[in-house]
Tab-separated table of N, CA and C in Angstrom:
chain	number	residue	atom	x	y	z
A	38	UNK	N	48.315	-8.616	30.348
A	38	UNK	CA	47.833	-9.857	29.791
A	38	UNK	C	46.338	-10.026	30.027
A	39	UNK	N	45.871	-9.545	31.173
A	39	UNK	CA	44.454	-9.637	31.469
A	39	UNK	C	43.631	-8.828	30.449
A	40	UNK	N	44.112	-7.678	30.006
A	40	UNK	CA	43.424	-6.844	29.018
A	40	UNK	C	43.297	-7.586	27.697
A	41	UNK	N	44.340	-8.278	27.288
A	41	UNK	CA	44.302	-9.028	26.043
A	41	UNK	C	43.279	-10.161	26.117
A	42	UNK	N	43.193	-10.860	27.235
A	42	UNK	CA	42.204	-11.939	27.354
A	42	UNK	C	40.786	-11.369	27.393
A	43	UNK	N	40.612	-10.183	27.968
A	43	UNK	CA	39.293	-9.538	27.954
A	43	UNK	C	38.892	-9.168	26.526
A	44	UNK	N	39.844	-8.717	25.731
A	44	UNK	CA	39.562	-8.385	24.333
A	44	UNK	C	39.142	-9.642	23.578
A	45	UNK	N	39.876	-10.763	23.800
A	45	UNK	CA	39.536	-12.011	23.127
A	45	UNK	C	38.150	-12.510	23.547
A	46	UNK	N	37.746	-12.219	24.742
A	46	UNK	CA	36.424	-12.603	25.218
A	46	UNK	C	35.364	-11.628	24.708
A	47	UNK	N	35.673	-10.347	24.730
A	47	UNK	CA	34.710	-9.315	24.355
A	47	UNK	C	34.397	-9.320	22.859
A	48	UNK	N	35.393	-9.432	22.006
A	48	UNK	CA	35.184	-9.364	20.555
A	48	UNK	C	34.245	-10.466	20.066
A	49	UNK	N	34.446	-11.751	20.406
A	49	UNK	CA	33.500	-12.772	19.944
A	49	UNK	C	32.096	-12.567	20.522
A	50	UNK	N	32.017	-12.117	21.773
A	50	UNK	CA	30.722	-11.866	22.376
A	50	UNK	C	29.998	-10.734	21.641
A	51	UNK	N	30.723	-9.665	21.336
A	51	UNK	CA	30.147	-8.535	20.606
A	51	UNK	C	29.702	-8.977	19.210
A	52	UNK	N	30.506	-9.757	18.526
A	52	UNK	CA	30.154	-10.242	17.189
A	52	UNK	C	28.901	-11.113	17.246
A	53	UNK	N	28.823	-11.976	18.255
A	53	UNK	CA	27.648	-12.824	18.416
A	53	UNK	C	26.393	-11.972	18.633
A	54	UNK	N	26.471	-10.979	19.499
A	54	UNK	CA	25.328	-10.114	19.765
A	54	UNK	C	24.928	-9.328	18.518
A	55	UNK	N	25.910	-8.831	17.808
A	55	UNK	CA	25.635	-8.061	16.603
A	55	UNK	C	24.916	-8.920	15.572
A	56	UNK	N	25.387	-10.122	15.354
A	56	UNK	CA	24.778	-11.001	14.373
A	56	UNK	C	23.417	-11.519	14.827
A	57	UNK	N	23.279	-11.808	16.112
A	57	UNK	CA	22.007	-12.335	16.583
A	57	UNK	C	20.942	-11.263	16.656
A	58	UNK	N	21.327	-10.008	16.767
A	58	UNK	CA	20.356	-8.918	16.828
A	58	UNK	C	20.058	-8.328	15.457
A	59	UNK	N	20.842	-8.697	14.455
A	59	UNK	CA	20.559	-8.136	13.140
A	59	UNK	C	19.246	-8.725	12.638
A	60	UNK	N	18.489	-7.925	11.943
A	60	UNK	CA	17.176	-8.333	11.489
A	60	UNK	C	17.278	-8.866	10.074
A	61	UNK	N	16.880	-10.117	9.901
A	61	UNK	CA	16.791	-10.677	8.561
A	61	UNK	C	15.507	-10.176	7.955
A	62	UNK	N	15.582	-9.439	6.891
A	62	UNK	CA	14.413	-8.866	6.257
A	62	UNK	C	14.328	-9.420	4.847
A	63	UNK	N	13.684	-10.584	4.694
A	63	UNK	CA	13.699	-11.248	3.395
A	63	UNK	C	12.827	-10.584	2.340
A	64	UNK	N	12.046	-9.568	2.701
A	64	UNK	CA	11.185	-8.938	1.710
A	64	UNK	C	11.972	-7.989	0.824
A	65	UNK	N	11.528	-7.908	-0.413
A	65	UNK	CA	12.083	-6.961	-1.372
A	65	UNK	C	10.939	-6.121	-1.892
A	66	UNK	N	11.205	-4.865	-2.161
A	66	UNK	CA	10.216	-3.979	-2.766
A	66	UNK	C	10.659	-3.744	-4.198
A	67	UNK	N	9.846	-4.227	-5.158
A	67	UNK	CA	10.251	-4.213	-6.559
A	67	UNK	C	9.132	-3.673	-7.443
A	68	UNK	N	9.496	-3.245	-8.637
A	68	UNK	CA	8.528	-2.732	-9.614
A	68	UNK	C	8.302	-3.730	-10.745
A	69	UNK	N	9.133	-4.763	-10.809
A	69	UNK	CA	9.056	-5.746	-11.889
A	69	UNK	C	9.009	-7.148	-11.294
A	70	UNK	N	8.523	-8.081	-12.097
A	70	UNK	CA	8.577	-9.475	-11.700
A	70	UNK	C	7.300	-10.014	-11.101
A	71	UNK	N	6.363	-9.151	-10.751
A	71	UNK	CA	5.091	-9.620	-10.220
A	71	UNK	C	4.185	-10.092	-11.353
A	72	UNK	N	2.937	-10.315	-11.055
A	72	UNK	CA	1.989	-10.728	-12.093
A	72	UNK	C	1.870	-9.731	-13.249
A	73	UNK	N	2.211	-8.460	-13.004
A	73	UNK	CA	2.309	-7.460	-14.061
A	73	UNK	C	3.340	-6.425	-13.645
A	74	UNK	N	3.907	-5.755	-14.615
A	74	UNK	CA	4.896	-4.715	-14.335
A	74	UNK	C	4.166	-3.472	-13.820
A	75	UNK	N	4.697	-2.838	-12.811
A	75	UNK	CA	4.084	-1.619	-12.275
A	75	UNK	C	4.003	-0.547	-13.365
A	76	UNK	N	5.000	-0.488	-14.232
A	76	UNK	CA	4.988	0.513	-15.309
A	76	UNK	C	3.807	0.327	-16.262
A	77	UNK	N	3.217	-0.880	-16.311
A	77	UNK	CA	2.060	-1.126	-17.175
A	77	UNK	C	0.819	-0.367	-16.702
A	78	UNK	N	0.854	0.132	-15.477
A	78	UNK	CA	-0.272	0.906	-14.941
A	78	UNK	C	-0.234	2.367	-15.366
A	79	UNK	N	0.870	2.794	-15.979
A	79	UNK	CA	1.024	4.211	-16.342
A	79	UNK	C	-0.147	4.681	-17.187
A	80	UNK	N	-0.682	5.843	-16.816
A	80	UNK	CA	-1.784	6.445	-17.554
A	80	UNK	C	-2.891	6.898	-16.630
A	81	UNK	N	-4.025	7.174	-17.237
A	81	UNK	CA	-5.191	7.666	-16.502
A	81	UNK	C	-6.256	6.586	-16.445
A	82	UNK	N	-6.923	6.500	-15.316
A	82	UNK	CA	-7.934	5.485	-15.057
A	82	UNK	C	-9.174	6.139	-14.454
A	83	UNK	N	-10.328	5.591	-14.759
A	83	UNK	CA	-11.575	6.060	-14.166
A	83	UNK	C	-12.285	4.866	-13.534
A	84	UNK	N	-12.773	5.054	-12.303
A	84	UNK	CA	-13.423	3.958	-11.591
A	84	UNK	C	-14.826	3.694	-12.123
A	85	UNK	N	-15.139	2.412	-12.306
A	85	UNK	CA	-16.505	1.990	-12.605
A	85	UNK	C	-17.175	1.476	-11.336
A	86	UNK	N	-16.366	1.217	-10.328
A	86	UNK	CA	-16.841	0.808	-9.015
A	86	UNK	C	-15.811	1.283	-7.995
A	87	UNK	N	-16.280	1.840	-6.898
A	87	UNK	CA	-15.379	2.308	-5.835
A	87	UNK	C	-16.108	2.172	-4.512
A	88	UNK	N	-15.852	1.067	-3.808
A	88	UNK	CA	-16.592	0.840	-2.569
A	88	UNK	C	-15.694	0.924	-1.349
A	89	UNK	N	-16.317	1.379	-0.282
A	89	UNK	CA	-15.687	1.503	1.028
A	89	UNK	C	-16.611	0.823	2.032
A	90	UNK	N	-16.041	0.061	2.963
A	90	UNK	CA	-16.834	-0.599	3.992
A	90	UNK	C	-16.070	-0.580	5.304
A	91	UNK	N	-16.780	-0.279	6.389
A	91	UNK	CA	-16.130	-0.315	7.704
A	91	UNK	C	-16.281	-1.681	8.374
A	92	UNK	N	-16.916	-2.636	7.696
A	92	UNK	CA	-17.095	-3.976	8.237
A	92	UNK	C	-18.288	-4.085	9.157
A	93	UNK	N	-18.957	-2.976	9.408
A	93	UNK	CA	-20.142	-2.978	10.265
A	93	UNK	C	-21.354	-2.529	9.455
A	94	UNK	N	-21.832	-1.345	9.712
A	94	UNK	CA	-23.048	-0.864	9.066
A	94	UNK	C	-22.785	0.041	7.874
A	95	UNK	N	-21.583	0.539	7.730
A	95	UNK	CA	-21.292	1.492	6.662
A	95	UNK	C	-20.709	0.809	5.440
A	96	UNK	N	-21.424	0.944	4.324
A	96	UNK	CA	-20.948	0.480	3.026
A	96	UNK	C	-21.344	1.543	2.011
A	97	UNK	N	-20.432	1.898	1.151
A	97	UNK	CA	-20.704	2.921	0.154
A	97	UNK	C	-20.022	2.552	-1.152
A	98	UNK	N	-20.795	2.521	-2.232
A	98	UNK	CA	-20.202	2.455	-3.565
A	98	UNK	C	-20.344	3.853	-4.136
A	99	UNK	N	-19.255	4.580	-4.131
A	99	UNK	CA	-19.239	5.984	-4.535
A	99	UNK	C	-19.794	6.206	-5.936
A	100	UNK	N	-19.508	5.307	-6.848
A	100	UNK	CA	-19.957	5.458	-8.232
A	100	UNK	C	-21.485	5.326	-8.305
A	101	UNK	N	-22.050	4.335	-7.613
A	101	UNK	CA	-23.507	4.170	-7.589
A	101	UNK	C	-24.209	5.355	-6.940
A	102	UNK	N	-23.492	6.073	-6.080
A	102	UNK	CA	-24.058	7.243	-5.401
A	102	UNK	C	-23.851	8.526	-6.201
A	103	UNK	N	-23.304	8.427	-7.415
A	103	UNK	CA	-23.137	9.590	-8.276
A	103	UNK	C	-21.774	10.257	-8.191
A	104	UNK	N	-20.835	9.661	-7.469
A	104	UNK	CA	-19.491	10.215	-7.365
A	104	UNK	C	-18.567	9.693	-8.448
A	105	UNK	N	-17.352	10.177	-8.435
A	105	UNK	CA	-16.336	9.715	-9.387
A	105	UNK	C	-15.022	9.487	-8.639
A	106	UNK	N	-14.209	8.603	-9.197
A	106	UNK	CA	-12.862	8.347	-8.683
A	106	UNK	C	-11.951	8.222	-9.887
A	107	UNK	N	-10.881	8.998	-9.897
A	107	UNK	CA	-9.903	8.907	-10.982
A	107	UNK	C	-8.528	8.599	-10.404
A	108	UNK	N	-7.737	7.920	-11.200
A	108	UNK	CA	-6.398	7.505	-10.800
A	108	UNK	C	-5.443	7.844	-11.938
A	109	UNK	N	-4.354	8.514	-11.608
A	109	UNK	CA	-3.302	8.797	-12.580
A	109	UNK	C	-2.023	8.159	-12.058
A	110	UNK	N	-1.404	7.313	-12.877
A	110	UNK	CA	-0.219	6.574	-12.462
A	110	UNK	C	0.950	6.909	-13.384
A	111	UNK	N	2.100	7.182	-12.802
A	111	UNK	CA	3.332	7.382	-13.562
A	111	UNK	C	3.999	6.022	-13.764
A	112	UNK	N	4.879	5.914	-14.726
A	112	UNK	CA	5.544	4.631	-14.990
A	112	UNK	C	6.400	4.181	-13.803
A	113	UNK	N	6.774	5.100	-12.927
A	113	UNK	CA	7.547	4.764	-11.723
A	113	UNK	C	6.692	4.138	-10.628
A	114	UNK	N	5.365	4.188	-10.783
A	114	UNK	CA	4.468	3.682	-9.753
A	114	UNK	C	3.893	4.774	-8.863
A	115	UNK	N	4.417	5.991	-8.959
A	115	UNK	CA	3.838	7.111	-8.209
A	115	UNK	C	2.446	7.379	-8.775
A	116	UNK	N	1.511	7.699	-7.902
A	116	UNK	CA	0.144	7.895	-8.367
A	116	UNK	C	-0.564	8.998	-7.598
A	117	UNK	N	-1.650	9.471	-8.198
A	117	UNK	CA	-2.564	10.420	-7.577
A	117	UNK	C	-3.967	9.851	-7.734
A	118	UNK	N	-4.695	9.798	-6.632
A	118	UNK	CA	-6.063	9.285	-6.605
A	118	UNK	C	-6.974	10.429	-6.190
A	119	UNK	N	-7.962	10.749	-7.032
A	119	UNK	CA	-8.911	11.818	-6.720
A	119	UNK	C	-10.278	11.196	-6.485
A	120	UNK	N	-10.806	11.428	-5.298
A	120	UNK	CA	-12.105	10.896	-4.905
A	120	UNK	C	-13.072	12.071	-4.850
A	121	UNK	N	-14.140	11.975	-5.635
A	121	UNK	CA	-15.101	13.067	-5.748
A	121	UNK	C	-16.501	12.545	-5.410
A	122	UNK	N	-16.849	12.519	-4.101
A	122	UNK	CA	-18.198	12.084	-3.722
A	122	UNK	C	-19.240	13.087	-4.210
A	123	UNK	N	-20.461	12.647	-4.377
A	123	UNK	CA	-21.515	13.540	-4.854
A	123	UNK	C	-22.011	14.489	-3.765
A	124	UNK	N	-21.760	14.161	-2.494
A	124	UNK	CA	-22.331	14.940	-1.391
A	124	UNK	C	-21.340	15.828	-0.634
A	125	UNK	N	-20.117	15.971	-1.158
A	125	UNK	CA	-19.103	16.783	-0.475
A	125	UNK	C	-17.972	17.096	-1.435
A	126	UNK	N	-17.077	17.993	-1.050
A	126	UNK	CA	-15.957	18.342	-1.941
A	126	UNK	C	-15.035	17.144	-2.204
A	127	UNK	N	-14.413	17.170	-3.342
A	127	UNK	CA	-13.459	16.108	-3.695
A	127	UNK	C	-12.185	16.264	-2.884
A	128	UNK	N	-11.425	15.210	-2.807
A	128	UNK	CA	-10.104	15.249	-2.175
A	128	UNK	C	-9.156	14.348	-2.941
A	129	UNK	N	-7.882	14.631	-2.780
A	129	UNK	CA	-6.849	13.917	-3.511
A	129	UNK	C	-5.859	13.321	-2.527
A	130	UNK	N	-5.435	12.116	-2.835
A	130	UNK	CA	-4.373	11.469	-2.073
A	130	UNK	C	-3.373	10.909	-3.078
A	131	UNK	N	-2.218	10.534	-2.598
A	131	UNK	CA	-1.185	10.035	-3.508
A	131	UNK	C	-0.352	8.976	-2.796
A	132	UNK	N	0.585	8.421	-3.531
A	132	UNK	CA	1.464	7.410	-2.975
A	132	UNK	C	2.272	6.737	-4.059
A	133	UNK	N	2.685	5.518	-3.748
A	133	UNK	CA	3.495	4.757	-4.692
A	133	UNK	C	3.079	3.294	-4.658
A	134	UNK	N	3.022	2.690	-5.851
A	134	UNK	CA	2.667	1.279	-5.997
A	134	UNK	C	3.916	0.472	-6.320
A	135	UNK	N	3.969	-0.734	-5.780
A	135	UNK	CA	5.100	-1.622	-6.038
A	135	UNK	C	4.698	-3.038	-5.657
A	136	UNK	N	5.606	-3.973	-5.834
A	136	UNK	CA	5.413	-5.352	-5.399
A	136	UNK	C	6.263	-5.596	-4.163
A	137	UNK	N	5.680	-6.224	-3.178
A	137	UNK	CA	6.448	-6.725	-2.045
A	137	UNK	C	6.715	-8.200	-2.346
A	138	UNK	N	7.983	-8.535	-2.528
A	138	UNK	CA	8.357	-9.919	-2.800
A	138	UNK	C	8.788	-10.536	-1.481
A	139	UNK	N	8.087	-11.583	-1.083
A	139	UNK	CA	8.360	-12.227	0.201
A	139	UNK	C	8.293	-13.731	0.011
A	140	UNK	N	9.392	-14.389	0.301
A	140	UNK	CA	9.498	-15.844	0.176
A	140	UNK	C	9.021	-16.335	-1.196
A	141	UNK	N	9.447	-15.628	-2.241
A	141	UNK	CA	9.146	-16.033	-3.608
A	141	UNK	C	7.766	-15.634	-4.109
A	142	UNK	N	6.948	-15.033	-3.263
A	142	UNK	CA	5.601	-14.597	-3.656
A	142	UNK	C	5.571	-13.081	-3.830
A	143	UNK	N	4.723	-12.611	-4.731
A	143	UNK	CA	4.577	-11.177	-4.968
A	143	UNK	C	3.229	-10.704	-4.443
A	144	UNK	N	3.268	-9.606	-3.690
A	144	UNK	CA	2.062	-9.002	-3.138
A	144	UNK	C	2.011	-7.549	-3.589
A	145	UNK	N	0.901	-7.164	-4.220
A	145	UNK	CA	0.737	-5.790	-4.659
A	145	UNK	C	0.666	-4.899	-3.417
A	146	UNK	N	1.432	-3.817	-3.426
A	146	UNK	CA	1.507	-2.965	-2.235
A	146	UNK	C	1.396	-1.495	-2.614
A	147	UNK	N	0.859	-0.726	-1.680
A	147	UNK	CA	0.762	0.721	-1.828
A	147	UNK	C	1.302	1.368	-0.565
A	148	UNK	N	2.202	2.315	-0.779
A	148	UNK	CA	2.651	3.180	0.314
A	148	UNK	C	1.927	4.510	0.113
A	149	UNK	N	0.975	4.795	0.979
A	149	UNK	CA	0.211	6.036	0.885
A	149	UNK	C	1.079	7.183	1.381
A	150	UNK	N	0.984	8.334	0.720
A	150	UNK	CA	1.808	9.498	1.072
A	150	UNK	C	1.576	9.943	2.513
A	151	UNK	N	0.377	9.719	3.039
A	151	UNK	CA	0.073	10.107	4.427
A	151	UNK	C	0.782	9.235	5.454
A	152	UNK	N	1.294	8.079	5.012
A	152	UNK	CA	1.937	7.128	5.925
A	152	UNK	C	3.275	6.676	5.348
A	153	UNK	N	4.248	7.581	5.230
A	153	UNK	CA	5.535	7.213	4.619
A	153	UNK	C	6.241	6.112	5.418
A	154	UNK	N	6.872	5.205	4.676
A	154	UNK	CA	7.607	4.110	5.301
A	154	UNK	C	6.733	2.932	5.698
A	155	UNK	N	5.432	3.048	5.493
A	155	UNK	CA	4.493	1.985	5.830
A	155	UNK	C	3.674	1.683	4.579
A	156	UNK	N	3.386	0.443	4.328
A	156	UNK	CA	2.590	0.100	3.161
A	156	UNK	C	1.604	-0.990	3.511
A	157	UNK	N	0.555	-1.069	2.692
A	157	UNK	CA	-0.467	-2.100	2.808
A	157	UNK	C	-0.428	-2.952	1.554
A	158	UNK	N	-0.807	-4.213	1.694
A	158	UNK	CA	-0.871	-5.090	0.525
A	158	UNK	C	-2.327	-5.294	0.123
A	159	UNK	N	-2.526	-5.529	-1.162
A	159	UNK	CA	-3.857	-5.609	-1.753
A	159	UNK	C	-3.897	-6.732	-2.770
A	160	UNK	N	-5.095	-7.197	-3.048
A	160	UNK	CA	-5.295	-8.035	-4.212
A	160	UNK	C	-5.378	-7.099	-5.412
A	161	UNK	N	-4.716	-7.416	-6.494
A	161	UNK	CA	-4.738	-6.543	-7.669
A	161	UNK	C	-4.648	-7.386	-8.928
A	162	UNK	N	-5.418	-6.968	-9.943
A	162	UNK	CA	-5.347	-7.604	-11.256
A	162	UNK	C	-5.291	-6.513	-12.319
A	163	UNK	N	-4.671	-6.844	-13.425
A	163	UNK	CA	-4.577	-5.931	-14.552
A	163	UNK	C	-4.803	-6.706	-15.831
A	164	UNK	N	-5.755	-6.223	-16.643
A	164	UNK	CA	-5.918	-6.710	-18.006
A	164	UNK	C	-5.588	-5.522	-18.902
A	165	UNK	N	-5.800	-5.656	-20.183
A	165	UNK	CA	-5.407	-4.574	-21.089
A	165	UNK	C	-6.050	-3.238	-20.737
A	166	UNK	N	-7.296	-3.245	-20.263
A	166	UNK	CA	-7.930	-1.964	-19.960
A	166	UNK	C	-8.669	-1.924	-18.621
A	167	UNK	N	-8.467	-2.916	-17.757
A	167	UNK	CA	-9.126	-2.942	-16.452
A	167	UNK	C	-8.103	-3.221	-15.357
A	168	UNK	N	-8.191	-2.439	-14.296
A	168	UNK	CA	-7.313	-2.580	-13.134
A	168	UNK	C	-8.201	-2.652	-11.896
A	169	UNK	N	-8.024	-3.686	-11.079
A	169	UNK	CA	-8.806	-3.823	-9.846
A	169	UNK	C	-7.876	-3.858	-8.647
A	170	UNK	N	-8.344	-3.287	-7.560
A	170	UNK	CA	-7.632	-3.302	-6.276
A	170	UNK	C	-8.650	-3.673	-5.208
A	171	UNK	N	-8.306	-4.652	-4.373
A	171	UNK	CA	-9.160	-5.053	-3.262
A	171	UNK	C	-8.310	-5.157	-2.010
A	172	UNK	N	-8.759	-4.513	-0.956
A	172	UNK	CA	-8.015	-4.552	0.299
A	172	UNK	C	-8.883	-4.987	1.452
A	173	UNK	N	-8.254	-5.546	2.440
A	173	UNK	CA	-8.956	-5.954	3.644
A	173	UNK	C	-9.221	-4.775	4.565
A	174	UNK	N	-9.704	-5.091	5.767
A	174	UNK	CA	-10.039	-4.059	6.735
A	174	UNK	C	-8.807	-3.192	7.014
A	175	UNK	N	-9.028	-1.920	7.128
A	175	UNK	CA	-7.988	-0.920	7.366
A	175	UNK	C	-7.027	-0.762	6.190
A	176	UNK	N	-7.468	-1.151	4.992
A	176	UNK	CA	-6.630	-0.958	3.808
A	176	UNK	C	-6.849	0.409	3.190
A	177	UNK	N	-7.798	1.149	3.719
A	177	UNK	CA	-8.091	2.495	3.253
A	177	UNK	C	-8.838	3.261	4.327
A	178	UNK	N	-9.296	4.435	3.956
A	178	UNK	CA	-10.042	5.278	4.885
A	178	UNK	C	-11.149	5.997	4.127
A	179	UNK	N	-12.245	6.282	4.836
A	179	UNK	CA	-13.317	7.091	4.274
A	179	UNK	C	-14.055	7.770	5.419
A	180	UNK	N	-14.507	8.980	5.175
A	180	UNK	CA	-15.274	9.732	6.173
A	180	UNK	C	-16.758	9.439	5.955
A	181	UNK	N	-17.236	8.336	6.526
A	181	UNK	CA	-18.606	7.885	6.296
A	181	UNK	C	-19.654	8.889	6.773
A	182	UNK	N	-19.423	9.522	7.921
A	182	UNK	CA	-20.432	10.429	8.479
A	182	UNK	C	-20.165	11.903	8.166
A	183	UNK	N	-19.180	12.166	7.307
A	183	UNK	CA	-18.876	13.526	6.841
A	183	UNK	C	-18.619	14.498	8.005
A	184	UNK	N	-17.920	14.009	9.042
A	184	UNK	CA	-17.601	14.873	10.182
A	184	UNK	C	-16.168	15.391	10.140
A	185	UNK	N	-15.453	15.106	9.044
A	185	UNK	CA	-14.071	15.557	8.909
A	185	UNK	C	-13.040	14.567	9.410
A	186	UNK	N	-13.488	13.454	10.006
A	186	UNK	CA	-12.581	12.416	10.504
A	186	UNK	C	-12.752	11.156	9.664
A	187	UNK	N	-11.644	10.684	9.119
A	187	UNK	CA	-11.682	9.489	8.294
A	187	UNK	C	-11.663	8.249	9.180
A	188	UNK	N	-12.524	7.280	8.833
A	188	UNK	CA	-12.583	6.015	9.544
A	188	UNK	C	-11.896	4.936	8.702
A	189	UNK	N	-11.320	3.945	9.376
A	189	UNK	CA	-10.705	2.823	8.665
A	189	UNK	C	-11.763	2.093	7.854
A	190	UNK	N	-11.356	1.639	6.684
A	190	UNK	CA	-12.296	0.947	5.806
A	190	UNK	C	-11.558	-0.029	4.908
A	191	UNK	N	-12.281	-1.035	4.471
A	191	UNK	CA	-11.766	-1.868	3.386
A	191	UNK	C	-12.160	-1.170	2.089
A	192	UNK	N	-11.345	-1.344	1.069
A	192	UNK	CA	-11.618	-0.682	-0.205
A	192	UNK	C	-11.647	-1.702	-1.330
A	193	UNK	N	-12.409	-1.374	-2.344
A	193	UNK	CA	-12.456	-2.183	-3.559
A	193	UNK	C	-12.720	-1.234	-4.724
A	194	UNK	N	-11.779	-1.186	-5.670
A	194	UNK	CA	-11.893	-0.302	-6.831
A	194	UNK	C	-11.759	-1.118	-8.105
A	195	UNK	N	-12.565	-0.780	-9.096
A	195	UNK	CA	-12.390	-1.286	-10.449
A	195	UNK	C	-12.232	-0.074	-11.352
A	196	UNK	N	-11.124	-0.020	-12.084
A	196	UNK	CA	-10.823	1.096	-12.970
A	196	UNK	C	-10.765	0.623	-14.413
A	197	UNK	N	-11.115	1.524	-15.320
A	197	UNK	CA	-10.892	1.304	-16.749
A	197	UNK	C	-10.027	2.454	-17.248
A	198	UNK	N	-9.208	2.151	-18.251
A	198	UNK	CA	-8.354	3.212	-18.816
A	198	UNK	C	-9.235	4.291	-19.418
A	199	UNK	N	-8.803	5.537	-19.195
A	199	UNK	CA	-9.581	6.633	-19.762
A	199	UNK	C	-8.747	7.413	-20.766
């Protein structure tokens, strides 16, 4: 009889712990429903402005310095970004774009391939032929001193369809 009373005590306690430790994760990761559909980004884009800033002394607008930045987006939101500075070899990065829906609000988000399972949110706008992305500190990376180590940076890109 003592075993049965222990079970009656243990089961509700276990259920309480299980429910109280479960994580409510109200965010959704979606491709539709935001200010624009992610699939509307599909195609090729060329930057007219591409700036990086470390928030201190380093600021660079790659386009003004003679570089180029191109973006290719699939209708699924997967993308490839090629950064071609004028003073060093180009490099390519990739990832996926989506909307993070949280408490009824949509936030444009990018999961960079270098950081799977983690994403950053950005300000983003899309018109018929212009796409802008603006991120806060640590929303991107750039090797300001060309030593092979990327430093955290805020990013701001303006693209036009190419």
